[in-house]
């Protein structure tokens, strides 16, 4: 367990350090200040950037060369969260242990900061790709994967809005989860696979692993929204119920959600088995993002 903590902390410190130097805020722009406020937060797990770097490292490639590129993904993640917290969306006052962006700044600045960070993500990926002289084909492939996943995140957020307060089936909930959350985890793993030059079969196993991992991750998150503590999570529990959101534990109970969680962890494990790269750490990260989070409450 300590080995996993050390592993995460090492990767996280490189990522945090890279992101710390992102924006030139000496120009006194409130937009830069706001982007910096939400991007640089020691409470962020940096899970997505760590997943990219883990696939690269486990494929036997020098992961440190890709710190800038992998960290760029955290701008995109931060942008989705800033917009997700807005009053017109989940209306969440807290994020990562501090006031959410619109509480610290204002709604209009938060909309613009999210826009800025979406654009900055792709600008920075291209900048970093050039610095490390990444082949043109690889650049196109990873940007395509990331653009597609961003489109799917937006679709998922829209589907979730449409279902608010309405009847929904388990299958429909899983579809929303896979669109709004799992596809981005998938995209990070696939990005790592493409950078590492893995073949199409291996990328497909990574993609399956990512979708199951991300599904299990969001189910855990939804259970935590019911049983979790503000102090541990850095965000207020009860948000889903307040917003009449359709989650598995909210609609079908905690027991069913826990069974579903087990199912997706199992499916993720099956996909991982088929991978030929080193996979112990990917399995550990799956545990870290799901069961270990829930253990704090048992
Ligand atoms: C956020 O999902 C998903 C995206 C931002 C795309 P949630 O709304 O369920 O996550 P939290 O609880 O605010 O972190
Ligand atoms: Mg939401
Ligand atoms: Mg939310």
PDB file of C-alpha atoms and ligand atoms in Angstrom:
ATOM      1  CA  UNK A   1       0.000   0.000   0.000  1.00  0.00           C
ATOM      2  CA  UNK A   2       2.818   2.374   0.884  1.00  0.00           C
ATOM      3  CA  UNK A   3       4.419   1.543  -2.415  1.00  0.00           C
ATOM      4  CA  UNK A   4       1.274   2.767  -4.230  1.00  0.00           C
ATOM      5  CA  UNK A   5       1.129   5.970  -2.143  1.00  0.00           C
ATOM      6  CA  UNK A   6       4.788   6.665  -2.887  1.00  0.00           C
ATOM      7  CA  UNK A   7       4.241   5.980  -6.564  1.00  0.00           C
ATOM      8  CA  UNK A   8       1.270   8.360  -6.750  1.00  0.00           C
ATOM      9  CA  UNK A   9       3.017  11.052  -4.723  1.00  0.00           C
ATOM     10  CA  UNK A  10       6.101  10.973  -6.908  1.00  0.00           C
ATOM     11  CA  UNK A  11       4.123  11.307 -10.145  1.00  0.00           C
ATOM     12  CA  UNK A  12       1.831  13.910  -8.583  1.00  0.00           C
ATOM     13  CA  UNK A  13       4.730  16.087  -7.444  1.00  0.00           C
ATOM     14  CA  UNK A  14       6.120  16.212 -10.997  1.00  0.00           C
ATOM     15  CA  UNK A  15       2.668  17.041 -12.391  1.00  0.00           C
ATOM     16  CA  UNK A  16       1.901  19.648  -9.708  1.00  0.00           C
ATOM     17  CA  UNK A  17       5.284  21.229 -10.258  1.00  0.00           C
ATOM     18  CA  UNK A  18       4.739  21.428 -14.015  1.00  0.00           C
ATOM     19  CA  UNK A  19       1.277  22.964 -13.611  1.00  0.00           C
ATOM     20  CA  UNK A  20       2.499  25.465 -11.024  1.00  0.00           C
ATOM     21  CA  UNK A  21       4.495  27.230 -13.685  1.00  0.00           C
ATOM     22  CA  UNK A  22       1.685  27.268 -16.256  1.00  0.00           C
ATOM     23  CA  UNK A  23       0.285  30.732 -16.424  1.00  0.00           C
ATOM     24  CA  UNK A  24       1.948  34.055 -16.523  1.00  0.00           C
ATOM     25  CA  UNK A  25      -0.181  35.864 -13.978  1.00  0.00           C
ATOM     26  CA  UNK A  26       2.074  38.877 -13.720  1.00  0.00           C
ATOM     27  CA  UNK A  27      -0.093  40.515 -16.394  1.00  0.00           C
ATOM     28  CA  UNK A  28      -2.675  41.047 -13.664  1.00  0.00           C
ATOM     29  CA  UNK A  29      -5.423  39.364 -15.602  1.00  0.00           C
ATOM     30  CA  UNK A  30      -8.243  37.982 -13.443  1.00  0.00           C
ATOM     31  CA  UNK A  31      -8.685  35.205 -15.985  1.00  0.00           C
ATOM     32  CA  UNK A  32      -5.153  33.958 -15.436  1.00  0.00           C
ATOM     33  CA  UNK A  33      -5.566  34.262 -11.687  1.00  0.00           C
ATOM     34  CA  UNK A  34      -8.767  32.254 -11.856  1.00  0.00           C
ATOM     35  CA  UNK A  35      -7.224  29.567 -14.113  1.00  0.00           C
ATOM     36  CA  UNK A  36      -4.306  29.310 -11.721  1.00  0.00           C
ATOM     37  CA  UNK A  37      -6.612  29.125  -8.669  1.00  0.00           C
ATOM     38  CA  UNK A  38      -8.460  26.066  -9.964  1.00  0.00           C
ATOM     39  CA  UNK A  39      -5.602  24.322 -11.751  1.00  0.00           C
ATOM     40  CA  UNK A  40      -3.147  24.497  -8.905  1.00  0.00           C
ATOM     41  CA  UNK A  41      -4.615  22.654  -6.024  1.00  0.00           C
ATOM     42  CA  UNK A  42      -2.771  20.120  -3.934  1.00  0.00           C
ATOM     43  CA  UNK A  43      -6.075  18.326  -3.254  1.00  0.00           C
ATOM     44  CA  UNK A  44      -6.348  17.154  -6.839  1.00  0.00           C
ATOM     45  CA  UNK A  45      -5.514  13.480  -7.297  1.00  0.00           C
ATOM     46  CA  UNK A  46      -4.089  14.095 -10.809  1.00  0.00           C
ATOM     47  CA  UNK A  47      -5.417  10.627 -11.610  1.00  0.00           C
ATOM     48  CA  UNK A  48      -5.780  11.215 -15.351  1.00  0.00           C
ATOM     49  CA  UNK A  49      -2.264  12.534 -15.922  1.00  0.00           C
ATOM     50  CA  UNK A  50      -0.895   9.719 -13.744  1.00  0.00           C
ATOM     51  CA  UNK A  51      -2.725   7.149 -15.900  1.00  0.00           C
ATOM     52  CA  UNK A  52      -1.064   8.487 -19.062  1.00  0.00           C
ATOM     53  CA  UNK A  53       2.372   8.396 -17.436  1.00  0.00           C
ATOM     54  CA  UNK A  54       1.797   4.933 -15.970  1.00  0.00           C
ATOM     55  CA  UNK A  55       0.983   3.383 -19.346  1.00  0.00           C
ATOM     56  CA  UNK A  56       4.099   5.018 -20.801  1.00  0.00           C
ATOM     57  CA  UNK A  57       6.323   3.882 -17.949  1.00  0.00           C
ATOM     58  CA  UNK A  58       4.901   0.367 -17.973  1.00  0.00           C
ATOM     59  CA  UNK A  59       5.583   0.121 -21.703  1.00  0.00           C
ATOM     60  CA  UNK A  60       9.257   0.627 -20.903  1.00  0.00           C
ATOM     61  CA  UNK A  61       9.514   4.222 -22.097  1.00  0.00           C
ATOM     62  CA  UNK A  62      11.078   7.218 -20.334  1.00  0.00           C
ATOM     63  CA  UNK A  63       7.934   8.745 -18.766  1.00  0.00           C
ATOM     64  CA  UNK A  64       9.657  11.906 -17.551  1.00  0.00           C
ATOM     65  CA  UNK A  65       9.898  13.113 -21.138  1.00  0.00           C
ATOM     66  CA  UNK A  66       6.083  13.223 -21.236  1.00  0.00           C
ATOM     67  CA  UNK A  67       5.334  15.073 -17.985  1.00  0.00           C
ATOM     68  CA  UNK A  68       4.334  18.305 -19.773  1.00  0.00           C
ATOM     69  CA  UNK A  69       2.105  16.552 -22.260  1.00  0.00           C
ATOM     70  CA  UNK A  70       0.399  14.366 -19.641  1.00  0.00           C
ATOM     71  CA  UNK A  71      -0.069  17.299 -17.246  1.00  0.00           C
ATOM     72  CA  UNK A  72      -1.903  19.242 -19.988  1.00  0.00           C
ATOM     73  CA  UNK A  73      -4.797  16.843 -19.498  1.00  0.00           C
ATOM     74  CA  UNK A  74      -5.336  18.372 -16.066  1.00  0.00           C
ATOM     75  CA  UNK A  75      -6.285  21.723 -17.678  1.00  0.00           C
ATOM     76  CA  UNK A  76      -9.094  19.935 -19.479  1.00  0.00           C
ATOM     77  CA  UNK A  77     -10.168  18.105 -16.326  1.00  0.00           C
ATOM     78  CA  UNK A  78     -10.153  21.386 -14.372  1.00  0.00           C
ATOM     79  CA  UNK A  79     -12.200  23.139 -17.078  1.00  0.00           C
ATOM     80  CA  UNK A  80     -14.912  20.466 -16.973  1.00  0.00           C
ATOM     81  CA  UNK A  81     -15.091  20.755 -13.182  1.00  0.00           C
ATOM     82  CA  UNK A  82     -15.297  24.567 -13.170  1.00  0.00           C
ATOM     83  CA  UNK A  83     -18.251  24.392 -15.565  1.00  0.00           C
ATOM     84  CA  UNK A  84     -19.776  21.412 -13.726  1.00  0.00           C
ATOM     85  CA  UNK A  85     -19.841  23.394 -10.458  1.00  0.00           C
ATOM     86  CA  UNK A  86     -21.651  26.430 -11.914  1.00  0.00           C
ATOM     87  CA  UNK A  87     -25.074  27.307 -10.463  1.00  0.00           C
ATOM     88  CA  UNK A  88     -26.731  26.421 -13.791  1.00  0.00           C
ATOM     89  CA  UNK A  89     -25.170  22.939 -13.584  1.00  0.00           C
ATOM     90  CA  UNK A  90     -24.530  21.218 -10.209  1.00  0.00           C
ATOM     91  CA  UNK A  91     -24.399  24.430  -8.191  1.00  0.00           C
ATOM     92  CA  UNK A  92     -21.497  23.214  -6.041  1.00  0.00           C
ATOM     93  CA  UNK A  93     -19.834  25.668  -3.691  1.00  0.00           C
ATOM     94  CA  UNK A  94     -16.778  23.577  -2.915  1.00  0.00           C
ATOM     95  CA  UNK A  95     -14.221  21.800  -5.026  1.00  0.00           C
ATOM     96  CA  UNK A  96     -11.008  20.102  -3.997  1.00  0.00           C
ATOM     97  CA  UNK A  97     -11.263  21.456  -0.476  1.00  0.00           C
ATOM     98  CA  UNK A  98     -11.776  25.123  -1.268  1.00  0.00           C
ATOM     99  CA  UNK A  99     -14.384  27.494  -2.667  1.00  0.00           C
ATOM    100  CA  UNK A 100     -15.348  26.497  -6.200  1.00  0.00           C
ATOM    101  CA  UNK A 101     -14.247  28.840  -8.951  1.00  0.00           C
ATOM    102  CA  UNK A 102     -17.489  30.839  -9.266  1.00  0.00           C
ATOM    103  CA  UNK A 103     -17.628  31.302  -5.476  1.00  0.00           C
ATOM    104  CA  UNK A 104     -14.096  32.657  -5.406  1.00  0.00           C
ATOM    105  CA  UNK A 105     -14.490  34.749  -8.573  1.00  0.00           C
ATOM    106  CA  UNK A 106     -17.838  35.101 -10.339  1.00  0.00           C
ATOM    107  CA  UNK A 107     -20.024  33.084 -12.672  1.00  0.00           C
ATOM    108  CA  UNK A 108     -19.023  34.963 -15.788  1.00  0.00           C
ATOM    109  CA  UNK A 109     -15.332  34.640 -14.995  1.00  0.00           C
ATOM    110  CA  UNK A 110     -15.824  30.886 -14.380  1.00  0.00           C
ATOM    111  CA  UNK A 111     -17.446  30.387 -17.784  1.00  0.00           C
ATOM    112  CA  UNK A 112     -14.549  32.202 -19.432  1.00  0.00           C
ATOM    113  CA  UNK A 113     -11.924  30.400 -17.333  1.00  0.00           C
ATOM    114  CA  UNK A 114     -13.367  27.042 -18.411  1.00  0.00           C
ATOM    115  CA  UNK A 115     -13.296  28.205 -22.054  1.00  0.00           C
ATOM    116  CA  UNK A 116      -9.732  29.391 -21.639  1.00  0.00           C
ATOM    117  CA  UNK A 117      -8.601  26.091 -20.092  1.00  0.00           C
ATOM    118  CA  UNK A 118     -10.256  24.004 -22.819  1.00  0.00           C
ATOM    119  CA  UNK A 119      -8.349  25.932 -25.420  1.00  0.00           C
ATOM    120  CA  UNK A 120      -5.140  26.021 -23.376  1.00  0.00           C
ATOM    121  CA  UNK A 121      -5.204  22.206 -23.084  1.00  0.00           C
ATOM    122  CA  UNK A 122      -4.839  21.704 -26.813  1.00  0.00           C
ATOM    123  CA  UNK A 123      -2.448  24.629 -27.238  1.00  0.00           C
ATOM    124  CA  UNK A 124      -0.190  23.129 -24.564  1.00  0.00           C
ATOM    125  CA  UNK A 125      -0.377  19.581 -25.939  1.00  0.00           C
ATOM    126  CA  UNK A 126       0.793  20.896 -29.314  1.00  0.00           C
ATOM    127  CA  UNK A 127       3.508  23.004 -27.679  1.00  0.00           C
ATOM    128  CA  UNK A 128       4.799  20.054 -25.663  1.00  0.00           C
ATOM    129  CA  UNK A 129       4.580  17.700 -28.651  1.00  0.00           C
ATOM    130  CA  UNK A 130       6.811  20.047 -30.587  1.00  0.00           C
ATOM    131  CA  UNK A 131       9.333  20.345 -27.748  1.00  0.00           C
ATOM    132  CA  UNK A 132       9.742  16.564 -27.548  1.00  0.00           C
ATOM    133  CA  UNK A 133       9.609  16.231 -31.354  1.00  0.00           C
ATOM    134  CA  UNK A 134       6.719  13.826 -31.344  1.00  0.00           C
ATOM    135  CA  UNK A 135       5.948  12.305 -34.791  1.00  0.00           C
ATOM    136  CA  UNK A 136       3.209  14.178 -36.638  1.00  0.00           C
ATOM    137  CA  UNK A 137       1.006  11.081 -36.898  1.00  0.00           C
ATOM    138  CA  UNK A 138       1.131  10.532 -33.132  1.00  0.00           C
ATOM    139  CA  UNK A 139       0.187  14.153 -32.491  1.00  0.00           C
ATOM    140  CA  UNK A 140      -2.850  13.867 -34.768  1.00  0.00           C
ATOM    141  CA  UNK A 141      -3.904  10.563 -33.205  1.00  0.00           C
ATOM    142  CA  UNK A 142      -3.768  11.693 -29.590  1.00  0.00           C
ATOM    143  CA  UNK A 143      -5.466  15.006 -30.321  1.00  0.00           C
ATOM    144  CA  UNK A 144      -8.242  13.165 -32.151  1.00  0.00           C
ATOM    145  CA  UNK A 145      -8.742  10.823 -29.190  1.00  0.00           C
ATOM    146  CA  UNK A 146      -8.864  13.741 -26.758  1.00  0.00           C
ATOM    147  CA  UNK A 147     -11.180  15.898 -28.911  1.00  0.00           C
ATOM    148  CA  UNK A 148     -13.557  12.962 -29.305  1.00  0.00           C
ATOM    149  CA  UNK A 149     -13.584  12.311 -25.591  1.00  0.00           C
ATOM    150  CA  UNK A 150     -14.269  15.983 -24.836  1.00  0.00           C
ATOM    151  CA  UNK A 151     -17.244  15.878 -27.208  1.00  0.00           C
ATOM    152  CA  UNK A 152     -18.481  12.784 -25.406  1.00  0.00           C
ATOM    153  CA  UNK A 153     -18.063  14.423 -21.980  1.00  0.00           C
ATOM    154  CA  UNK A 154     -20.242  17.296 -23.186  1.00  0.00           C
ATOM    155  CA  UNK A 155     -22.813  14.849 -24.570  1.00  0.00           C
ATOM    156  CA  UNK A 156     -22.832  13.002 -21.234  1.00  0.00           C
ATOM    157  CA  UNK A 157     -23.347  16.192 -19.258  1.00  0.00           C
ATOM    158  CA  UNK A 158     -26.224  17.084 -21.587  1.00  0.00           C
ATOM    159  CA  UNK A 159     -27.842  13.644 -21.229  1.00  0.00           C
ATOM    160  CA  UNK A 160     -27.568  13.960 -17.462  1.00  0.00           C
ATOM    161  CA  UNK A 161     -29.378  17.319 -17.570  1.00  0.00           C
ATOM    162  CA  UNK A 162     -32.151  15.872 -19.717  1.00  0.00           C
ATOM    163  CA  UNK A 163     -32.819  13.061 -17.263  1.00  0.00           C
ATOM    164  CA  UNK A 164     -32.902  15.235 -14.127  1.00  0.00           C
ATOM    165  CA  UNK A 165     -35.899  14.274 -12.027  1.00  0.00           C
ATOM    166  CA  UNK A 166     -37.138  11.817 -14.661  1.00  0.00           C
ATOM    167  CA  UNK A 167     -37.516   8.053 -14.794  1.00  0.00           C
ATOM    168  CA  UNK A 168     -34.408   6.264 -15.889  1.00  0.00           C
ATOM    169  CA  UNK A 169     -33.152   2.704 -16.323  1.00  0.00           C
ATOM    170  CA  UNK A 170     -29.891   1.301 -14.994  1.00  0.00           C
ATOM    171  CA  UNK A 171     -28.647   0.983 -18.563  1.00  0.00           C
ATOM    172  CA  UNK A 172     -29.342   4.660 -19.242  1.00  0.00           C
ATOM    173  CA  UNK A 173     -27.464   5.680 -16.092  1.00  0.00           C
ATOM    174  CA  UNK A 174     -24.450   3.590 -17.117  1.00  0.00           C
ATOM    175  CA  UNK A 175     -24.504   5.252 -20.549  1.00  0.00           C
ATOM    176  CA  UNK A 176     -24.417   8.731 -18.948  1.00  0.00           C
ATOM    177  CA  UNK A 177     -21.565   7.698 -16.637  1.00  0.00           C
ATOM    178  CA  UNK A 178     -19.556   6.280 -19.513  1.00  0.00           C
ATOM    179  CA  UNK A 179     -20.040   9.422 -21.559  1.00  0.00           C
ATOM    180  CA  UNK A 180     -19.461  12.072 -18.908  1.00  0.00           C
ATOM    181  CA  UNK A 181     -16.635  10.362 -16.979  1.00  0.00           C
ATOM    182  CA  UNK A 182     -15.372   7.005 -18.234  1.00  0.00           C
ATOM    183  CA  UNK A 183     -14.551   8.091 -21.768  1.00  0.00           C
ATOM    184  CA  UNK A 184     -12.014  10.609 -20.480  1.00  0.00           C
ATOM    185  CA  UNK A 185     -10.263   8.001 -18.322  1.00  0.00           C
ATOM    186  CA  UNK A 186     -10.296   5.780 -21.406  1.00  0.00           C
ATOM    187  CA  UNK A 187      -8.828   8.577 -23.553  1.00  0.00           C
ATOM    188  CA  UNK A 188      -5.950   9.086 -21.105  1.00  0.00           C
ATOM    189  CA  UNK A 189      -5.046   5.381 -21.129  1.00  0.00           C
ATOM    190  CA  UNK A 190      -5.310   5.237 -24.920  1.00  0.00           C
ATOM    191  CA  UNK A 191      -3.162   8.381 -25.204  1.00  0.00           C
ATOM    192  CA  UNK A 192      -0.494   6.632 -23.141  1.00  0.00           C
ATOM    193  CA  UNK A 193      -0.820   3.578 -25.391  1.00  0.00           C
ATOM    194  CA  UNK A 194      -0.469   5.579 -28.608  1.00  0.00           C
ATOM    195  CA  UNK A 195       2.597   7.449 -27.299  1.00  0.00           C
ATOM    196  CA  UNK A 196       4.105   4.087 -26.348  1.00  0.00           C
ATOM    197  CA  UNK A 197       3.549   2.712 -29.849  1.00  0.00           C
ATOM    198  CA  UNK A 198       1.306  -0.156 -28.711  1.00  0.00           C
ATOM    199  CA  UNK A 199      -0.533  -2.098 -31.413  1.00  0.00           C
ATOM    200  CA  UNK A 200      -4.267  -1.786 -32.101  1.00  0.00           C
ATOM    201  CA  UNK A 201      -5.162  -4.862 -30.054  1.00  0.00           C
ATOM    202  CA  UNK A 202      -3.353  -3.579 -26.979  1.00  0.00           C
ATOM    203  CA  UNK A 203      -4.960  -0.159 -27.414  1.00  0.00           C
ATOM    204  CA  UNK A 204      -8.374  -1.831 -27.572  1.00  0.00           C
ATOM    205  CA  UNK A 205      -7.698  -3.631 -24.248  1.00  0.00           C
ATOM    206  CA  UNK A 206      -6.558  -0.325 -22.730  1.00  0.00           C
ATOM    207  CA  UNK A 207      -9.706   1.322 -24.039  1.00  0.00           C
ATOM    208  CA  UNK A 208     -11.943  -1.381 -22.513  1.00  0.00           C
ATOM    209  CA  UNK A 209     -10.016  -1.193 -19.251  1.00  0.00           C
ATOM    210  CA  UNK A 210     -10.510   2.603 -19.263  1.00  0.00           C
ATOM    211  CA  UNK A 211     -14.261   2.452 -19.812  1.00  0.00           C
ATOM    212  CA  UNK A 212     -14.740  -0.120 -17.013  1.00  0.00           C
ATOM    213  CA  UNK A 213     -12.309   1.726 -14.731  1.00  0.00           C
ATOM    214  CA  UNK A 214     -14.103   5.036 -15.346  1.00  0.00           C
ATOM    215  CA  UNK A 215     -17.520   3.475 -14.791  1.00  0.00           C
ATOM    216  CA  UNK A 216     -16.393   1.980 -11.477  1.00  0.00           C
ATOM    217  CA  UNK A 217     -14.818   5.312 -10.547  1.00  0.00           C
ATOM    218  CA  UNK A 218     -18.037   7.289 -11.118  1.00  0.00           C
ATOM    219  CA  UNK A 219     -20.183   4.705  -9.300  1.00  0.00           C
ATOM    220  CA  UNK A 220     -17.818   5.052  -6.306  1.00  0.00           C
ATOM    221  CA  UNK A 221     -18.114   8.827  -6.579  1.00  0.00           C
ATOM    222  CA  UNK A 222     -21.910   8.619  -6.614  1.00  0.00           C
ATOM    223  CA  UNK A 223     -21.945   6.371  -3.530  1.00  0.00           C
ATOM    224  CA  UNK A 224     -19.596   8.813  -1.813  1.00  0.00           C
ATOM    225  CA  UNK A 225     -21.979  11.658  -2.670  1.00  0.00           C
ATOM    226  CA  UNK A 226     -24.444   9.894  -0.353  1.00  0.00           C
ATOM    227  CA  UNK A 227     -22.208   8.540   2.424  1.00  0.00           C
ATOM    228  CA  UNK A 228     -19.112  10.742   2.096  1.00  0.00           C
ATOM    229  CA  UNK A 229     -17.684  13.460   4.296  1.00  0.00           C
ATOM    230  CA  UNK A 230     -16.922  16.990   3.171  1.00  0.00           C
ATOM    231  CA  UNK A 231     -13.616  16.931   5.041  1.00  0.00           C
ATOM    232  CA  UNK A 232     -12.289  13.838   3.258  1.00  0.00           C
ATOM    233  CA  UNK A 233     -13.652  14.598  -0.191  1.00  0.00           C
ATOM    234  CA  UNK A 234     -13.177  18.343  -0.320  1.00  0.00           C
ATOM    235  CA  UNK A 235     -16.667  18.738  -1.801  1.00  0.00           C
ATOM    236  CA  UNK A 236     -20.110  18.765  -0.247  1.00  0.00           C
ATOM    237  CA  UNK A 237     -22.047  15.479  -0.187  1.00  0.00           C
ATOM    238  CA  UNK A 238     -25.741  15.403  -1.129  1.00  0.00           C
ATOM    239  CA  UNK A 239     -25.268  17.366  -4.359  1.00  0.00           C
ATOM    240  CA  UNK A 240     -26.804  14.691  -6.581  1.00  0.00           C
ATOM    241  CA  UNK A 241     -30.001  14.425  -4.522  1.00  0.00           C
ATOM    242  CA  UNK A 242     -30.342  18.192  -4.267  1.00  0.00           C
ATOM    243  CA  UNK A 243     -30.102  18.451  -8.055  1.00  0.00           C
ATOM    244  CA  UNK A 244     -32.422  15.485  -8.686  1.00  0.00           C
ATOM    245  CA  UNK A 245     -29.636  13.747 -10.574  1.00  0.00           C
ATOM    246  CA  UNK A 246     -30.085  10.140 -11.614  1.00  0.00           C
ATOM    247  CA  UNK A 247     -27.324   8.063 -10.051  1.00  0.00           C
ATOM    248  CA  UNK A 248     -27.200   4.313  -9.450  1.00  0.00           C
ATOM    249  CA  UNK A 249     -27.225   4.511  -5.623  1.00  0.00           C
ATOM    250  CA  UNK A 250     -29.750   7.365  -5.692  1.00  0.00           C
ATOM    251  CA  UNK A 251     -32.228   5.552  -7.935  1.00  0.00           C
ATOM    252  CA  UNK A 252     -31.612   1.886  -7.111  1.00  0.00           C
ATOM    253  CA  UNK A 253     -29.979   1.901  -3.667  1.00  0.00           C
ATOM    254  CA  UNK A 254     -26.485   1.511  -2.275  1.00  0.00           C
ATOM    255  CA  UNK A 255     -26.532  -2.293  -2.395  1.00  0.00           C
ATOM    256  CA  UNK A 256     -27.238  -2.412  -6.102  1.00  0.00           C
ATOM    257  CA  UNK A 257     -24.641   0.277  -6.732  1.00  0.00           C
ATOM    258  CA  UNK A 258     -22.022  -1.701  -4.790  1.00  0.00           C
ATOM    259  CA  UNK A 259     -22.832  -4.831  -6.830  1.00  0.00           C
ATOM    260  CA  UNK A 260     -22.513  -2.869 -10.025  1.00  0.00           C
ATOM    261  CA  UNK A 261     -19.211  -1.417  -8.791  1.00  0.00           C
ATOM    262  CA  UNK A 262     -17.880  -4.937  -8.213  1.00  0.00           C
ATOM    263  CA  UNK A 263     -19.008  -5.965 -11.685  1.00  0.00           C
ATOM    264  CA  UNK A 264     -17.140  -3.106 -13.393  1.00  0.00           C
ATOM    265  CA  UNK A 265     -13.989  -3.630 -11.321  1.00  0.00           C
ATOM    266  CA  UNK A 266     -14.099  -7.267 -12.380  1.00  0.00           C
ATOM    267  CA  UNK A 267     -14.578  -6.366 -16.052  1.00  0.00           C
ATOM    268  CA  UNK A 268     -11.695  -3.879 -15.818  1.00  0.00           C
ATOM    269  CA  UNK A 269      -9.512  -6.610 -14.345  1.00  0.00           C
ATOM    270  CA  UNK A 270     -10.406  -8.962 -17.226  1.00  0.00           C
ATOM    271  CA  UNK A 271      -9.377  -6.373 -19.816  1.00  0.00           C
ATOM    272  CA  UNK A 272      -6.168  -5.696 -17.940  1.00  0.00           C
ATOM    273  CA  UNK A 273      -5.299  -9.405 -18.016  1.00  0.00           C
ATOM    274  CA  UNK A 274      -5.131  -9.303 -21.810  1.00  0.00           C
ATOM    275  CA  UNK A 275      -2.561  -6.496 -21.844  1.00  0.00           C
ATOM    276  CA  UNK A 276       1.018  -7.551 -22.355  1.00  0.00           C
ATOM    277  CA  UNK A 277       2.619  -4.456 -20.797  1.00  0.00           C
ATOM    278  CA  UNK A 278       3.343  -4.371 -17.061  1.00  0.00           C
ATOM    279  CA  UNK A 279      -0.004  -3.971 -15.366  1.00  0.00           C
ATOM    280  CA  UNK A 280       0.361  -4.203 -11.619  1.00  0.00           C
ATOM    281  CA  UNK A 281       0.352  -0.442 -11.137  1.00  0.00           C
ATOM    282  CA  UNK A 282      -2.707   0.027 -13.375  1.00  0.00           C
ATOM    283  CA  UNK A 283      -4.507  -2.500 -11.208  1.00  0.00           C
ATOM    284  CA  UNK A 284      -3.356  -0.663  -8.077  1.00  0.00           C
ATOM    285  CA  UNK A 285      -4.633   2.641  -9.473  1.00  0.00           C
ATOM    286  CA  UNK A 286      -8.012   1.057 -10.178  1.00  0.00           C
ATOM    287  CA  UNK A 287      -8.171  -0.003  -6.525  1.00  0.00           C
ATOM    288  CA  UNK A 288      -7.001   3.433  -5.355  1.00  0.00           C
ATOM    289  CA  UNK A 289      -9.727   5.224  -7.346  1.00  0.00           C
ATOM    290  CA  UNK A 290     -12.591   2.959  -6.290  1.00  0.00           C
ATOM    291  CA  UNK A 291     -12.556   0.499  -3.384  1.00  0.00           C
ATOM    292  CA  UNK A 292      -9.921   2.297  -1.363  1.00  0.00           C
ATOM    293  CA  UNK A 293     -11.950   5.525  -1.461  1.00  0.00           C
ATOM    294  CA  UNK A 294     -15.000   3.688  -0.155  1.00  0.00           C
ATOM    295  CA  UNK A 295     -13.064   1.873   2.569  1.00  0.00           C
ATOM    296  CA  UNK A 296     -12.738   5.153   4.465  1.00  0.00           C
ATOM    297  CA  UNK A 297     -16.463   4.923   5.175  1.00  0.00           C
ATOM    298  CA  UNK A 298     -16.832   1.255   6.146  1.00  0.00           C
TER     299      UNK A 298
HETATM  300  C1  LIG B   1     -18.532  15.548 -13.141  1.00  0.00           C
HETATM  301  O1  LIG B   1     -19.395  14.660 -12.623  1.00  0.00           O
HETATM  302  C2  LIG B   1     -18.269  15.103 -14.556  1.00  0.00           C
HETATM  303  C3  LIG B   1     -17.742  16.161 -15.388  1.00  0.00           C
HETATM  304  C4  LIG B   1     -17.328  17.292 -14.955  1.00  0.00           C
HETATM  305  C5  LIG B   1     -17.711  15.930 -16.800  1.00  0.00           C
HETATM  306  P1  LIG B   1     -20.055  14.925 -11.202  1.00  0.00           P
HETATM  307  O2  LIG B   1     -20.818  16.184 -11.211  1.00  0.00           O
HETATM  308  O3  LIG B   1     -20.790  13.687 -10.858  1.00  0.00           O
HETATM  309  O4  LIG B   1     -18.771  15.020 -10.274  1.00  0.00           O
HETATM  310  P2  LIG B   1     -18.565  15.854  -8.926  1.00  0.00           P
HETATM  311  O5  LIG B   1     -19.292  15.111  -7.857  1.00  0.00           O
HETATM  312  O6  LIG B   1     -19.063  17.227  -9.140  1.00  0.00           O
HETATM  313  O7  LIG B   1     -17.066  15.803  -8.691  1.00  0.00           O
HETATM  314 MG1  LIG B   2     -22.164  16.972 -12.600  1.00  0.00          MG
HETATM  315 MG1  LIG B   3     -20.742  17.872  -9.988  1.00  0.00          MG
END
